[in-house]
Amino acid sequence: MANLKYFITTAYRDSRKDRGKLALFMSAIILGIAALVAINSLNYNLVKDVDEQSKSLLGADISVTGNRPVTEQLQLLLDSIPGTEEAKEVELFTMSYIAKTDDSQFIGVKSIDGNFPFYGKLLTEPVDAFDRQRDEQFILVDHGMMLQFGLEVGDSLMIGGVDMAIGGRLKSSFGSISAGSSFAPTVYITPEQLEDSKLIQPGSLVDYAQHYKVPSNFDPNEWEDLHREAFRNESMRITTIKDQRENLEEAFSSLNYFLNIVALVSLILGCIGVASSVMIYLKNKVSSIAIFRCLGMTDQQAFLIYFIQILVLGLVSVVTGAILGSSIQMLLPVILKDFLPYEVDMDISWQAIFEGASIGVLITMLFALVPLVSIRNITPLRTLRASVDQTDHWIDWLKMVLYVVIVLSIFAFLFQLTDSLREALAFSIGLLVAFLVLFGVSKLVVWAVRRFFPTRWSFVFRQGLANLYRPNNQTQTLIISIGLGTAILTTLFIIQGLLLENVGSMDAGNQPNMILFGIERDQKDEIRTLTEDFDMPVIQQVPIVTMRLSGWQGRSKEDWMSDTTKIASRWAINREARVSFRDSLNADEELVEGIFTGEVTPGDSIFVSLADNYASSMGVSIGDEMVWNVQGAMITTYVGSIRKIDFRSMQTRFFILFPRGVLEKAPQFQVLVTKSPDTETTARYRSAVVKAFPNVSVIDLGMILITLNDILTKVSYIIQFMAGFSILTGMIVLISSLSLSKYQRIKESVLLRTLGALRNQIIQINFTEYFLLGSLSALTGIVLAFVGSYFLATQELELEFNIRWFPINSIFFVVVFLTVLIGLFNSRDVIKKSPLEILRKEVG
Amino acid sequence: MTKILEVKNLIKTYKSINKELTVLDDINFSISEGEIVSIVGPSGSGKTTLLGLCAGLDTPTSGSISLTGELISSMSENQKAAVRNKNVGFIFQNFQLLPTLTAIENVMIPLELQGKPSGARSKAKDLLGRVGLGDRLTHYPTQLSGGEQQRVSLARAFSNNPKVLFADEPTGNLDEDTSDIVENLLFDLNKEQGTTLIIVTHDLDLAQKTQRVIRLKGGKVCRDQKTNQD
Ligand SMILES: Nc1ncnc2c1ncn2[C@@H]1O[C@H](COP(=O)(O)OP(=O)(O)OP(=O)(O)O)[C@@H](O)[C@H]1O
Ligand SMILES: [Mg+2]
């Protein structure tokens, strides 16, 4: 366009005195973009580091893990890896006894046979301790544990009844094969010491690993693809760098998920802020636009002038937001430090900034365009007649197109965020439904107030009420923007509460807090007596027999495995089943199908009881045959009943339960569940158990809960920090929505004042209106949030949904309070000054 | 003389919820180039409506209007905008200056819209000098009195050398002396540039100073006569 320069100049001139009014618009964008860029950057930095971290975390090119040693056939496959360096690792959990302090500690014992790790280095003190270990036969103990018990190099630790000298401190740990390591300190012992200690017994929980280093021309992933099946069939796992990388990504995916929700919330709130603040700005500009049009400006030109203004200020805000976001991003890892799976170097991620900024520009512009395109419909006739009815009753197709584009972009944004078509669709539809419901409610309110208007109530109340439906009423805009803002924030709070509560409930009340594993049959009664001597209840003492599935529904396992149409999932088929037997159901179990058989006599058919999730994973139902391999002996059983187990119960849970009279003679070990009244008793009890029964493992669930709590506290910091962001944006939405009404109501209030209304009456009228609007919007928003978070919790996060009223009550009161406060604050001019003074000033 | 405005069988009705209100009922008249015409009539008789239609701000229900030889009654909003920008000037009872623009910038708008920004500033300066505001160029409307604001809008109205100038109660908000100043400026500029003036007014003195008075009543032209001016 030839005179584009002219429009830019005019845009500049026209904005000159009013730029302050766009401050809200700018802050909405700044906050939204800042959150988006901060979260995006964090994600990029995490991914960037994953590659490097995964190599040194794994320490090898290929690792094979499982809960028993590699079989001979599999070893043949492993031998086919060319030019390899090989190492074997064993990990198990056990109690250790510290003679120096007469304490006991649950530890993760690792033993390495070979030159592992091939990559990275095990940090020890003295530095060469790990290299000398095999020759000198000492152990390496976790630095934190040594500090806790005041241990020094040269002291010793009793593991599995053998006294072992400490030769060094362990500053880092490698290739942790089991997830338990986060709550038990690690101790490295030598293979010889492992042998001596006889820690490995039938029934003890041991993880085995074999690590390989391959030449660079050998592709570990190709090898994995080729042999994955064979190893899986024996319940072994192959891990390569690629898998390790995926594991890491999974480790922070739930954090990621929540952060993404926060990003989304900030962005959407930002968008509501943008749309409503641009709307206010343009409301102010209607008469200017009419004059421009009257003087011969075309609708496109008028549109262009304001579009330029919004675009320029929008860009400035986006840049500011990106800078702010990058600074916050530098802060995030500090808060998240201990929670992240590894240390993250925070770099400025230009890609994150670029992505955040372009999404921001796009979505902001789209939302700003909604009020902007209305400029086209401002008739020049307004110069002659101030109150020309603006609501033309035809449909503005451009606007409709714009709405469709907005919905599509939100969908695209969500898809990019979640990578799931289903989730993106669900979220978009949710937002759309929320919008439509609020729109419907606003229409309903206008209709209902007019229809059932209480003509006999006091003047003040009637005025306030009538403001809801009079021409130029703000019912629709306020209910939609405040309602949507409330809904989104409340959803965030409910989900946050559910996340925190779900874990918090685990340590509540009368739950057991100690589990003893690996008790042998002849130790069973002694341990019970010992426990009772400590005045602790034996909540559960059950036998465990390990077995494997060898066939079901009349076909052998091998036969099934080659059948591609089978329903049974791999984990259910291959797991080493830990089976118990008893004659009744526990309180935390519920029979859902079939008849529970408590006891059988020799020769009878054996009816077993399955947990519902196991039964469905196997695709078996009542009456189906299942054949078990119990350490060599085949036992044929039938599915007799299906149980549902309360998953929050701290009791040991059994997927497969045999009746009495079958397994009594099979090799087995016992589990005992008890509850310790305090930490002091816990410590004494543990020492006593370890001293008398070195093979028994005591797991202190209280410790696990403390660790979990620790992680959760950190998560809730982030949650609160990011939610604070959203609250700030929400406030902007509230202020900008209410500023909309400022220009609407001031003229009327001035007039009423002129006609002799008292200051208090004006306050009461305004109060009534804002109170009604605030509570209607907040209420609708909260109801929407209930529905939204219910689906989010049950469908996406698999949390149990229950409502805590406390934060929701407060949200309601805060929203209503702020609505009334800001509303009254906006009309303070009218209230404070004499009507004459205001008339002289230019109002509206 | 050529007709600058021709109104034929003009009807304007407004639809309200359940009934139709005929505001202008079969209006016919024409105005020649350079004429000074006033439109008078009781309140609610349809004067403003008529002015808006003639100036191309509104669309008639039926009938035709041609302004400067162009049939504006069947034009699109943007085509009418082009006609207004080229040929029409406006003065309003409440001045209608852009509050965010200075006096001189307000005057420059029509020229700048025509894409002639080069001469705009000097011309605007001249015009503001003519209306006696040569030293108030960079003042904002809020810094000017009502009379001064109306003089700025007068300067703006003449800045594009319009063929027709429409004024809706140009002196309605001004005192007698200020009214006189504005009226005289109006007539002087008409003489210099040959601009046709169409003025809606309640002020019978002002009406008497024009060459022709069209009187509306109940949406019809009830009288259309020359005064004894010129
Ligand atoms: N948008 C509208 N909808 C319905 N009726 C309207 C509308 N605009 C104007 N009218 C009606 O048209 C009639 C003429 O109005 P108009 O403003 O033209 O009168 P006027 O002669 O300029 O009056 P005044 O001297 O008081 O300014 C009035 O009765 C008015 O109520
Ligand atoms: Mg009028």
mmCIF file of N, CA, C and O in Angstrom, chain A residues 777-817:
data_model
loop_
_atom_site.group_PDB
_atom_site.id
_atom_site.type_symbol
_atom_site.label_atom_id
_atom_site.label_comp_id
_atom_site.label_asym_id
_atom_site.label_seq_id
_atom_site.Cartn_x
_atom_site.Cartn_y
_atom_site.Cartn_z
ATOM 1 N N SER A 777 -20.608 -15.502 37.920
ATOM 2 C CA SER A 777 -19.471 -15.967 37.118
ATOM 3 C C SER A 777 -18.657 -16.986 37.900
ATOM 4 O O SER A 777 -18.287 -18.033 37.365
ATOM 5 N N ALA A 778 -18.379 -16.648 39.173
ATOM 6 C CA ALA A 778 -17.545 -17.544 39.973
ATOM 7 C C ALA A 778 -18.227 -18.898 40.114
ATOM 8 O O ALA A 778 -17.598 -19.945 39.959
ATOM 9 N N LEU A 779 -19.533 -18.864 40.365
ATOM 10 C CA LEU A 779 -20.269 -20.109 40.568
ATOM 11 C C LEU A 779 -20.235 -20.971 39.311
ATOM 12 O O LEU A 779 -19.908 -22.161 39.363
ATOM 13 N N THR A 780 -20.550 -20.354 38.177
ATOM 14 C CA THR A 780 -20.531 -21.114 36.929
ATOM 15 C C THR A 780 -19.132 -21.653 36.666
ATOM 16 O O THR A 780 -18.949 -22.810 36.283
ATOM 17 N N GLY A 781 -18.138 -20.789 36.881
ATOM 18 C CA GLY A 781 -16.752 -21.200 36.654
ATOM 19 C C GLY A 781 -16.382 -22.390 37.504
ATOM 20 O O GLY A 781 -15.757 -23.341 37.033
ATOM 21 N N ILE A 782 -16.789 -22.368 38.771
ATOM 22 C CA ILE A 782 -16.418 -23.451 39.682
ATOM 23 C C ILE A 782 -17.112 -24.751 39.290
ATOM 24 O O ILE A 782 -16.501 -25.821 39.286
ATOM 25 N N VAL A 783 -18.385 -24.637 38.918
ATOM 26 C CA VAL A 783 -19.086 -25.841 38.473
ATOM 27 C C VAL A 783 -18.381 -26.434 37.251
ATOM 28 O O VAL A 783 -18.132 -27.643 37.163
ATOM 29 N N LEU A 784 -18.004 -25.562 36.314
ATOM 30 C CA LEU A 784 -17.273 -26.040 35.133
ATOM 31 C C LEU A 784 -15.966 -26.704 35.531
ATOM 32 O O LEU A 784 -15.571 -27.728 34.981
ATOM 33 N N ALA A 785 -15.290 -26.108 36.521
ATOM 34 C CA ALA A 785 -14.006 -26.652 36.964
ATOM 35 C C ALA A 785 -14.193 -28.045 37.556
ATOM 36 O O ALA A 785 -13.376 -28.925 37.343
ATOM 37 N N PHE A 786 -15.298 -28.242 38.299
ATOM 38 C CA PHE A 786 -15.589 -29.570 38.849
ATOM 39 C C PHE A 786 -15.639 -30.598 37.745
ATOM 40 O O PHE A 786 -14.990 -31.634 37.793
ATOM 41 N N VAL A 787 -16.454 -30.268 36.742
ATOM 42 C CA VAL A 787 -16.634 -31.216 35.644
ATOM 43 C C VAL A 787 -15.296 -31.436 34.945
ATOM 44 O O VAL A 787 -14.868 -32.576 34.719
ATOM 45 N N GLY A 788 -14.608 -30.338 34.640
ATOM 46 C CA GLY A 788 -13.338 -30.430 33.925
ATOM 47 C C GLY A 788 -12.316 -31.237 34.686
ATOM 48 O O GLY A 788 -11.698 -32.154 34.142
ATOM 49 N N SER A 789 -12.159 -30.940 35.977
ATOM 50 C CA SER A 789 -11.099 -31.633 36.714
ATOM 51 C C SER A 789 -11.507 -33.078 36.990
ATOM 52 O O SER A 789 -10.648 -33.946 37.113
ATOM 53 N N TYR A 790 -12.809 -33.323 37.056
ATOM 54 C CA TYR A 790 -13.228 -34.715 37.220
ATOM 55 C C TYR A 790 -12.721 -35.548 36.052
ATOM 56 O O TYR A 790 -12.118 -36.596 36.223
ATOM 57 N N PHE A 791 -12.945 -35.025 34.831
ATOM 58 C CA PHE A 791 -12.497 -35.774 33.659
ATOM 59 C C PHE A 791 -10.978 -35.841 33.594
ATOM 60 O O PHE A 791 -10.400 -36.866 33.280
ATOM 61 N N LEU A 792 -10.345 -34.726 33.905
ATOM 62 C CA LEU A 792 -8.883 -34.681 33.862
ATOM 63 C C LEU A 792 -8.308 -35.696 34.848
ATOM 64 O O LEU A 792 -7.393 -36.447 34.538
ATOM 65 N N ALA A 793 -8.888 -35.718 36.054
ATOM 66 C CA ALA A 793 -8.354 -36.589 37.098
ATOM 67 C C ALA A 793 -8.594 -38.058 36.762
ATOM 68 O O ALA A 793 -7.687 -38.874 36.832
ATOM 69 N N THR A 794 -9.819 -38.379 36.368
ATOM 70 C CA THR A 794 -10.124 -39.783 36.187
ATOM 71 C C THR A 794 -9.620 -40.320 34.848
ATOM 72 O O THR A 794 -9.162 -41.450 34.766
ATOM 73 N N GLN A 795 -9.677 -39.494 33.804
ATOM 74 C CA GLN A 795 -9.312 -39.994 32.492
ATOM 75 C C GLN A 795 -7.816 -39.867 32.207
ATOM 76 O O GLN A 795 -7.217 -40.748 31.626
ATOM 77 N N GLU A 796 -7.217 -38.740 32.614
ATOM 78 C CA GLU A 796 -5.836 -38.489 32.222
ATOM 79 C C GLU A 796 -4.840 -38.904 33.302
ATOM 80 O O GLU A 796 -3.834 -39.514 33.032
ATOM 81 N N LEU A 797 -5.125 -38.487 34.527
ATOM 82 C CA LEU A 797 -4.119 -38.660 35.568
ATOM 83 C C LEU A 797 -4.359 -39.886 36.430
ATOM 84 O O LEU A 797 -3.555 -40.238 37.264
ATOM 85 N N GLU A 798 -5.513 -40.526 36.228
ATOM 86 C CA GLU A 798 -5.868 -41.710 36.994
ATOM 87 C C GLU A 798 -5.761 -41.484 38.498
ATOM 88 O O GLU A 798 -5.131 -42.244 39.234
ATOM 89 N N LEU A 799 -6.341 -40.393 38.919
ATOM 90 C CA LEU A 799 -6.397 -40.095 40.341
ATOM 91 C C LEU A 799 -7.813 -40.339 40.812
ATOM 92 O O LEU A 799 -8.756 -40.270 40.028
ATOM 93 N N GLU A 800 -7.937 -40.594 42.098
ATOM 94 C CA GLU A 800 -9.280 -40.720 42.628
ATOM 95 C C GLU A 800 -9.841 -39.326 42.831
ATOM 96 O O GLU A 800 -9.152 -38.446 43.349
ATOM 97 N N PHE A 801 -11.056 -39.081 42.383
ATOM 98 C CA PHE A 801 -11.586 -37.724 42.436
ATOM 99 C C PHE A 801 -12.382 -37.499 43.707
ATOM 100 O O PHE A 801 -13.363 -38.193 43.965
ATOM 101 N N ASN A 802 -11.923 -36.618 44.551
ATOM 102 C CA ASN A 802 -12.790 -36.139 45.607
ATOM 103 C C ASN A 802 -12.489 -34.675 45.844
ATOM 104 O O ASN A 802 -11.411 -34.184 45.519
ATOM 105 N N ILE A 803 -13.463 -33.967 46.357
ATOM 106 C CA ILE A 803 -13.346 -32.513 46.389
ATOM 107 C C ILE A 803 -12.983 -32.040 47.772
ATOM 108 O O ILE A 803 -13.559 -32.470 48.768
ATOM 109 N N ARG A 804 -12.006 -31.159 47.801
ATOM 110 C CA ARG A 804 -11.738 -30.485 49.070
ATOM 111 C C ARG A 804 -12.320 -29.093 48.952
ATOM 112 O O ARG A 804 -11.969 -28.338 48.062
ATOM 113 N N TRP A 805 -13.236 -28.788 49.839
ATOM 114 C CA TRP A 805 -13.991 -27.545 49.668
ATOM 115 C C TRP A 805 -13.189 -26.316 50.010
ATOM 116 O O TRP A 805 -13.460 -25.242 49.521
ATOM 117 N N PHE A 806 -12.171 -26.485 50.828
ATOM 118 C CA PHE A 806 -11.507 -25.300 51.333
ATOM 119 C C PHE A 806 -10.975 -24.349 50.254
ATOM 120 O O PHE A 806 -11.361 -23.198 50.211
ATOM 121 N N PRO A 807 -10.127 -24.835 49.322
ATOM 122 C CA PRO A 807 -9.593 -23.850 48.371
ATOM 123 C C PRO A 807 -10.678 -23.307 47.456
ATOM 124 O O PRO A 807 -10.596 -22.169 46.994
ATOM 125 N N ILE A 808 -11.720 -24.134 47.238
ATOM 126 C CA ILE A 808 -12.764 -23.711 46.317
ATOM 127 C C ILE A 808 -13.619 -22.605 46.920
ATOM 128 O O ILE A 808 -13.949 -21.618 46.262
ATOM 129 N N ASN A 809 -13.945 -22.784 48.204
ATOM 130 C CA ASN A 809 -14.654 -21.710 48.908
ATOM 131 C C ASN A 809 -13.902 -20.403 48.779
ATOM 132 O O ASN A 809 -14.469 -19.358 48.478
ATOM 133 N N SER A 810 -12.593 -20.487 49.020
ATOM 134 C CA SER A 810 -11.821 -19.259 49.014
ATOM 135 C C SER A 810 -11.802 -18.650 47.620
ATOM 136 O O SER A 810 -11.891 -17.433 47.480
ATOM 137 N N ILE A 811 -11.676 -19.507 46.607
ATOM 138 C CA ILE A 811 -11.669 -18.955 45.247
ATOM 139 C C ILE A 811 -12.951 -18.176 45.017
ATOM 140 O O ILE A 811 -12.938 -17.051 44.520
ATOM 141 N N PHE A 812 -14.082 -18.781 45.435
ATOM 142 C CA PHE A 812 -15.364 -18.107 45.226
ATOM 143 C C PHE A 812 -15.369 -16.735 45.897
ATOM 144 O O PHE A 812 -15.672 -15.723 45.273
ATOM 145 N N PHE A 813 -14.977 -16.718 47.172
ATOM 146 C CA PHE A 813 -15.042 -15.441 47.884
ATOM 147 C C PHE A 813 -14.056 -14.434 47.323
ATOM 148 O O PHE A 813 -14.370 -13.250 47.203
ATOM 149 N N VAL A 814 -12.876 -14.903 46.972
ATOM 150 C CA VAL A 814 -11.878 -13.976 46.431
ATOM 151 C C VAL A 814 -12.367 -13.366 45.118
ATOM 152 O O VAL A 814 -12.277 -12.154 44.913
ATOM 153 N N VAL A 815 -12.914 -14.197 44.247
ATOM 154 C CA VAL A 815 -13.376 -13.673 42.958
ATOM 155 C C VAL A 815 -14.495 -12.653 43.171
ATOM 156 O O VAL A 815 -14.473 -11.557 42.610
ATOM 157 N N VAL A 816 -15.480 -13.013 44.011
ATOM 158 C CA VAL A 816 -16.585 -12.091 44.237
ATOM 159 C C VAL A 816 -16.078 -10.800 44.887
ATOM 160 O O VAL A 816 -16.419 -9.697 44.461
ATOM 161 N N PHE A 817 -15.214 -10.970 45.885
ATOM 162 C CA PHE A 817 -14.691 -9.815 46.593
ATOM 163 C C PHE A 817 -13.942 -8.893 45.634
ATOM 164 O O PHE A 817 -14.171 -7.682 45.610
#
